[in-house]
């Protein structure tokens, strides 16, 4: 009788310790899911919590997210116990033991992403109509299943079972509001330890919370994207209103300004021809002529920028446009003691656009680079293949050695009327940026070791491959 009492007490103590341990795990898991709104990091934290040695649950975990359009499970992440270095408990408040949560740094996440298991998982797609019968059954019923080695052996022809060398495993669906999000698969492939009923309970509770956390993270990301789109739309509306005001102003005063400017410049040029060189009077007239020409260019830039652009889309050879601009400026660059280095490989480099406007882009950037090197320097012009959002693109790069652009100004240089030059209009780069965007491309700027690099990224015409042309 005493022995029985001792055994019962021991069993009760063991159960109490297990319950306390499980409660601690649930608490840490809950606080961890609230610690980040980054979906990628969240997925790494969920699987790491399932396989880390301290938690003593499983040796390997794989996550597949459901693609509703294709009715397939898409492999996203795979982590085994040996890849959980860096997974640790941190405290937001060192004095508060309840402020702890699991965390992973960026390096640990990168190592997990590059592991053999993760790469294999990311290459895996499970067709729910024709793929693994067992996994499809889990998805269809939306409930946890434990699959033993006999069932796996009967399914040995299944690509999923053979691909990962699975002998027995547990699959638990991630469900929120009765909608399938994905499936987590766990097993113990090395030690072949059986998965206990207690571990299944923990896994099910983890999966319930993980499904809601993933869905919340997705909703937050969608909300953030929508907010950014609204911000962009608002900025475009403000910008459009600004341009409309400029257009009205420019149209109303262009005639009044342009006619007297031409008259002043013309008569000043006539007077200049009547006066001898190197006299104060000739110097004054030359200044009048120069300033009138500058004002004409300023007015022209304002009119050009305020007008609604019209693009005549047709196939044009971007390499030809770049070469033509370089031919026009090579002499001037030599006079300014600027060394020109080019890397413009042969090929069709066909883009859809307006060749005249694309030439204006190149000329404006060449002039901008030349003005950044008043004492001379090195100008590099290149053309290469690239990608932008999965599209094949051509990248025109123009790099100077003029000292670069301060980081605090890089976000402002494409803003209309922003300039750091004494005689600039602040419209040159704004016009370039608008032309590039109207061609479906993008304009980027980077600082180099001794200057700045502008990249014009334009989508290539369909079926055009410069590397094989």
XYZ file of C-alpha atoms in Angstrom:
469
model
C 0.000 0.000 0.000
C 2.737 2.515 0.830
C 4.535 1.611 -2.412
C 1.386 2.323 -4.399
C 0.991 5.700 -2.696
C 4.606 6.584 -3.485
C 4.146 5.561 -7.133
C 0.990 7.663 -7.400
C 2.720 10.632 -5.820
C 5.692 10.236 -8.163
C 3.396 10.004 -11.178
C 1.478 13.087 -10.026
C 4.730 15.012 -9.568
C 5.896 13.962 -13.031
C 2.594 15.037 -14.566
C 2.752 18.345 -12.723
C 6.287 18.988 -13.989
C 5.223 18.102 -17.539
C 2.200 20.382 -17.306
C 4.396 23.203 -16.004
C 6.888 22.641 -18.811
C 4.123 22.583 -21.439
C 2.633 25.779 -20.013
C 6.029 27.470 -20.259
C 6.356 26.329 -23.880
C 2.878 27.657 -24.754
C 3.649 30.989 -23.119
C 6.957 31.410 -24.934
C 5.349 30.386 -28.213
C 2.544 32.928 -27.755
C 4.895 35.799 -26.922
C 7.151 34.821 -29.835
C 4.293 34.977 -32.335
C 3.566 38.506 -31.116
C 7.204 39.601 -31.390
C 7.365 40.123 -35.167
C 5.174 41.024 -38.135
C 7.744 39.803 -40.668
C 6.323 36.676 -42.297
C 9.671 35.119 -43.208
C 11.068 35.478 -39.689
C 7.812 34.225 -38.179
C 7.997 30.987 -40.192
C 11.589 30.396 -39.047
C 10.625 30.959 -35.412
C 7.669 28.558 -35.626
C 9.688 25.652 -37.042
C 12.730 26.342 -34.842
C 10.517 26.121 -31.761
C 9.322 22.687 -32.894
C 12.772 21.185 -33.447
C 15.187 22.891 -31.038
C 16.791 20.477 -28.592
C 15.783 22.378 -25.445
C 12.085 21.935 -26.247
C 12.525 18.181 -26.829
C 9.697 17.840 -29.346
C 10.791 16.778 -32.852
C 13.985 16.413 -34.886
C 12.759 17.769 -38.222
C 9.981 20.098 -39.368
C 8.829 21.182 -42.808
C 6.337 23.876 -43.754
C 4.219 23.912 -46.903
C 1.868 26.808 -47.669
C -1.305 26.312 -49.671
C -1.600 27.934 -53.104
C -5.307 28.217 -53.820
C -4.838 29.071 -57.513
C -2.878 25.908 -58.311
C -4.382 23.706 -55.547
C -0.871 22.757 -54.502
C 1.209 22.830 -51.344
C 4.319 24.893 -51.945
C 7.448 24.129 -49.936
C 8.543 27.177 -47.939
C 10.921 26.072 -45.186
C 12.599 23.034 -43.677
C 14.592 22.984 -40.416
C 16.242 20.129 -38.571
C 17.599 20.126 -35.042
C 21.204 20.730 -36.141
C 20.176 24.037 -37.783
C 18.794 25.757 -34.675
C 22.010 27.387 -33.450
C 21.207 31.012 -32.726
C 17.651 30.181 -31.586
C 17.461 31.568 -28.061
C 15.242 33.163 -25.443
C 15.581 36.938 -25.075
C 13.887 39.307 -22.642
C 12.450 42.682 -23.610
C 12.684 43.622 -19.919
C 15.569 41.921 -18.068
C 13.805 42.462 -14.748
C 10.574 40.810 -15.896
C 10.775 36.997 -16.324
C 7.471 37.081 -18.226
C 8.879 39.287 -21.000
C 10.796 36.442 -22.643
C 10.349 35.215 -26.232
C 12.319 33.157 -28.731
C 14.388 35.006 -31.287
C 16.659 34.391 -34.297
C 19.140 36.835 -35.762
C 19.497 37.459 -39.496
C 22.615 35.289 -39.801
C 20.863 32.296 -38.224
C 17.901 32.721 -40.592
C 20.281 32.901 -43.573
C 22.012 29.677 -42.492
C 18.681 27.898 -42.183
C 17.657 29.109 -45.642
C 20.855 27.713 -47.169
C 20.627 24.301 -45.489
C 20.239 21.230 -47.729
C 16.883 20.387 -46.181
C 15.454 23.875 -46.726
C 16.634 24.001 -50.339
C 15.035 20.615 -50.985
C 11.767 21.681 -49.343
C 11.615 24.908 -51.348
C 11.915 22.883 -54.558
C 8.989 20.653 -53.554
C 5.403 21.022 -54.748
C 2.667 18.641 -53.611
C -0.258 18.390 -56.021
C -3.288 17.785 -53.819
C -5.216 16.116 -56.639
C -2.459 13.780 -57.843
C 0.296 13.976 -55.206
C 0.818 12.302 -51.838
C -2.389 10.516 -50.851
C -1.647 10.837 -47.134
C -0.982 14.588 -47.206
C -4.044 15.138 -49.394
C -6.124 13.287 -46.792
C -4.788 15.637 -44.067
C -5.710 18.687 -46.130
C -9.143 17.383 -47.055
C -10.131 16.640 -43.453
C -8.259 19.604 -41.934
C -7.123 17.670 -38.914
C -3.895 16.302 -37.469
C -2.799 12.811 -38.515
C -0.048 10.511 -37.243
C 1.194 8.250 -40.037
C 3.104 5.119 -39.063
C 5.875 3.356 -40.931
C 3.530 0.734 -42.412
C 1.400 3.409 -44.085
C 4.532 5.125 -45.423
C 5.825 1.803 -46.730
C 2.565 1.220 -48.599
C 3.037 4.699 -50.087
C 6.687 4.186 -51.035
C 6.054 5.144 -54.662
C 4.968 8.614 -53.486
C 7.532 11.221 -54.534
C 7.131 13.132 -51.274
C 7.794 10.070 -49.070
C 10.831 8.969 -51.070
C 12.222 12.478 -51.542
C 12.651 13.076 -47.812
C 13.262 9.480 -46.714
C 10.225 9.499 -44.437
C 9.313 6.366 -42.496
C 6.712 7.806 -40.118
C 5.563 11.363 -39.501
C 2.861 13.683 -38.237
C 1.092 16.187 -40.460
C -0.945 19.018 -38.981
C -2.889 21.543 -41.083
C -2.703 25.279 -40.407
C -6.303 26.480 -40.479
C -7.868 29.827 -39.687
C -11.584 30.600 -40.014
C -11.923 27.149 -41.648
C -9.563 28.217 -44.459
C -6.438 26.165 -45.105
C -3.193 28.126 -44.873
C -0.696 25.290 -45.063
C 0.640 22.105 -43.508
C 3.447 21.431 -41.022
C 5.093 18.012 -41.194
C 7.301 16.768 -38.337
C 9.231 13.552 -37.790
C 12.296 12.022 -36.095
C 14.283 10.607 -39.028
C 17.599 10.039 -37.218
C 16.720 8.544 -33.832
C 13.341 7.142 -34.974
C 11.852 8.014 -31.615
C 8.075 7.499 -31.488
C 5.968 10.642 -31.301
C 3.963 10.651 -28.063
C 0.362 11.698 -27.503
C 1.588 14.569 -25.323
C 3.769 15.847 -28.187
C 0.758 15.680 -30.500
C -1.239 17.882 -28.107
C 1.577 20.418 -28.017
C 1.869 20.327 -31.802
C -1.867 20.875 -32.289
C -1.892 23.861 -29.927
C 1.209 25.287 -31.630
C -0.425 24.829 -35.043
C -3.628 26.595 -33.954
C -1.669 29.651 -32.821
C 0.734 29.523 -35.779
C -2.134 29.532 -38.298
C -3.660 32.646 -36.765
C -0.259 34.367 -36.532
C 0.567 33.681 -40.191
C -2.841 34.947 -41.277
C -2.464 38.105 -39.140
C 0.996 38.718 -40.584
C -0.358 38.388 -44.107
C -3.191 40.791 -43.332
C -0.724 43.253 -41.819
C 1.503 43.012 -44.895
C -1.480 43.567 -47.202
C -2.539 46.548 -45.090
C 0.986 47.963 -45.233
C 1.127 47.523 -49.022
C -2.270 49.179 -49.405
C -1.136 52.054 -47.178
C 2.014 52.519 -49.283
C -0.035 52.446 -52.483
C -2.365 55.105 -51.062
C 0.645 57.213 -50.078
C 2.068 56.879 -53.603
C -1.307 57.747 -55.115
C -1.589 60.805 -52.883
C 1.893 61.947 -53.852
C 1.068 61.477 -57.541
C -2.140 63.489 -57.111
C -0.264 66.298 -55.359
C 2.442 66.113 -58.001
C -0.201 66.187 -60.758
C -1.870 69.237 -59.228
C 1.527 70.893 -58.971
C 2.232 70.182 -62.633
C -1.203 71.417 -63.649
C -0.543 74.709 -61.868
C 2.866 74.975 -63.540
C 1.309 74.230 -66.919
C -1.309 76.935 -66.534
C 1.286 79.447 -65.399
C 3.744 78.521 -68.136
C 1.102 78.656 -70.857
C -0.167 82.049 -69.704
C 3.215 83.762 -69.539
C 5.259 81.874 -72.147
C 4.361 84.236 -74.993
C 4.947 87.360 -72.894
C 8.348 86.091 -71.775
C 9.618 84.333 -74.879
C 9.019 87.124 -77.366
C 10.927 89.838 -75.484
C 13.716 87.380 -74.583
C 14.242 86.524 -78.251
C 14.163 90.214 -79.117
C 16.684 91.089 -76.408
C 18.989 88.264 -77.437
C 18.735 89.074 -81.119
C 19.449 92.808 -80.803
C 22.237 92.142 -78.292
C 23.863 89.794 -80.808
C 23.614 92.483 -83.511
C 25.190 95.075 -81.261
C 27.896 92.615 -80.335
C 28.950 92.281 -83.949
C 29.347 96.066 -84.145
C 31.681 96.299 -81.167
C 35.328 95.290 -81.056
C 36.510 92.339 -78.969
C 37.931 92.766 -75.487
C 36.037 95.915 -74.579
C 33.833 96.479 -71.514
C 30.835 97.159 -73.769
C 31.309 93.826 -75.608
C 31.613 92.013 -72.274
C 28.333 93.561 -71.092
C 26.574 92.455 -74.300
C 27.979 88.945 -74.065
C 26.557 88.726 -70.540
C 23.134 89.896 -71.769
C 23.204 87.304 -74.589
C 24.267 84.500 -72.229
C 21.616 85.318 -69.638
C 18.847 85.639 -72.234
C 19.770 82.221 -73.622
C 19.733 80.804 -70.091
C 16.259 82.231 -69.474
C 15.046 80.777 -72.783
C 16.314 77.338 -71.725
C 14.665 77.725 -68.312
C 11.355 78.596 -69.937
C 11.732 75.690 -72.354
C 12.374 73.263 -69.488
C 9.324 74.490 -67.590
C 7.130 74.156 -70.678
C 8.521 70.701 -71.466
C 7.958 69.464 -67.934
C 4.468 70.912 -67.574
C 3.209 69.511 -70.881
C 1.493 66.136 -70.853
C 4.077 63.857 -72.467
C 3.256 62.101 -75.710
C 5.226 58.956 -76.413
C 5.353 57.333 -79.836
C 6.018 53.722 -78.868
C 7.958 51.767 -81.423
C 10.859 49.361 -81.432
C 14.156 51.173 -81.049
C 17.715 49.976 -80.548
C 18.879 51.246 -77.174
C 22.509 50.577 -78.087
C 22.129 52.854 -81.115
C 20.630 55.611 -78.952
C 23.535 55.423 -76.483
C 26.167 55.353 -79.253
C 24.584 58.356 -80.979
C 24.650 60.403 -77.778
C 28.278 59.462 -77.117
C 29.260 60.445 -80.652
C 27.658 63.866 -80.118
C 29.500 64.465 -76.831
C 32.894 62.805 -77.259
C 34.576 66.001 -78.496
C 33.119 68.145 -75.700
C 34.203 65.603 -73.089
C 37.740 65.678 -74.456
C 37.804 69.476 -74.246
C 36.707 69.236 -70.586
C 39.576 66.790 -69.860
C 37.127 63.977 -69.175
C 38.278 60.455 -70.066
C 35.480 58.387 -71.578
C 35.317 54.635 -70.945
C 32.557 52.651 -72.635
C 31.232 49.114 -72.391
C 28.437 48.908 -74.944
C 28.314 45.336 -76.305
C 26.790 44.520 -79.655
C 23.295 43.075 -79.897
C 19.825 44.281 -80.725
C 18.955 45.651 -77.239
C 15.462 46.413 -78.501
C 13.098 48.382 -76.272
C 9.647 49.786 -76.940
C 9.683 53.546 -76.662
C 10.373 56.927 -78.165
C 13.980 57.130 -79.385
C 14.015 60.943 -79.182
C 12.944 60.940 -75.540
C 15.395 58.152 -74.687
C 18.130 60.205 -76.332
C 17.112 63.147 -74.133
C 17.525 60.886 -71.082
C 21.078 59.947 -72.083
C 22.043 63.521 -72.984
C 20.711 64.942 -69.711
C 22.617 62.336 -67.692
C 25.817 62.907 -69.704
C 25.551 66.666 -69.166
C 24.844 66.102 -65.478
C 27.941 63.895 -65.165
C 30.099 66.376 -67.077
C 28.983 69.250 -64.838
C 29.876 67.167 -61.768
C 33.531 67.103 -62.971
C 34.481 70.744 -63.702
C 38.194 69.920 -63.316
C 37.987 66.820 -65.501
C 37.770 63.187 -64.494
C 36.566 59.797 -65.691
C 33.181 59.040 -67.254
C 32.081 55.415 -67.651
C 29.106 54.491 -69.837
C 27.864 50.903 -69.890
C 25.049 48.802 -71.278
C 24.229 45.386 -69.854
C 21.395 42.933 -69.343
C 19.546 42.932 -66.052
C 16.237 42.131 -64.420
C 13.543 44.151 -62.712
C 10.650 42.362 -61.034
C 11.315 39.236 -63.094
C 11.323 41.090 -66.427
C 14.361 40.980 -68.744
C 15.725 44.518 -68.866
C 18.497 46.605 -70.337
C 20.535 48.693 -67.897
C 22.310 51.845 -69.074
C 24.811 53.039 -66.480
C 26.524 56.442 -66.450
C 29.208 56.792 -63.777
C 31.256 59.893 -63.008
C 34.157 60.643 -60.684
C 32.706 63.882 -59.389
C 32.650 63.058 -55.691
C 29.159 61.573 -55.403
C 25.873 62.832 -53.997
C 25.326 63.307 -50.239
C 23.019 60.590 -48.927
C 20.578 63.109 -47.477
C 20.059 64.563 -50.981
C 19.662 61.333 -52.937
C 15.938 61.114 -52.210
C 15.416 64.702 -53.399
C 17.353 64.920 -56.674
C 14.402 63.741 -58.806
C 12.046 66.315 -57.237
C 11.014 69.100 -59.653
C 12.868 72.402 -59.077
C 15.312 70.882 -56.580
C 18.868 71.800 -57.508
C 22.255 72.311 -55.910
C 23.609 74.293 -58.884
C 23.793 78.057 -58.941
C 22.245 78.287 -62.404
C 20.241 75.070 -62.540
C 16.495 74.841 -63.082
C 16.071 71.701 -61.004
C 14.113 70.038 -63.812
C 16.753 68.037 -65.672
C 16.688 64.881 -63.529
C 12.946 65.254 -62.902
C 12.348 65.166 -66.668
C 14.681 62.187 -67.037
C 12.900 60.307 -64.257
C 9.479 60.960 -65.751
C 10.537 59.822 -69.228
C 11.997 56.607 -67.831
C 8.872 55.892 -65.765
C 6.647 56.563 -68.801
C 8.641 53.872 -70.604
C 7.872 51.372 -67.831
C 11.375 51.584 -66.395
C 13.104 52.946 -63.333
C 15.950 55.349 -62.594
C 18.356 54.622 -59.744
C 21.342 56.427 -58.289
C 24.240 55.049 -56.246
C 27.415 56.510 -54.836
C 30.647 54.862 -55.952
C 34.115 55.147 -54.446
C 34.788 58.497 -56.124
C 31.528 59.593 -57.735
C 27.946 58.731 -58.589
C 26.340 56.149 -60.842
C 22.966 56.602 -62.514
C 21.229 53.475 -63.798
C 18.450 53.629 -66.375
C 16.568 50.315 -66.284
C 14.241 49.706 -69.235
C 12.248 46.554 -70.061
C 13.396 44.819 -73.224
C 10.903 44.245 -76.003
C 9.266 40.787 -75.853
C 11.399 37.935 -77.162
C 14.504 40.122 -77.356
C 17.639 38.577 -75.880
C 20.758 40.714 -76.280
C 23.038 37.879 -75.264
C 22.050 35.744 -78.251
C 21.205 38.416 -80.789
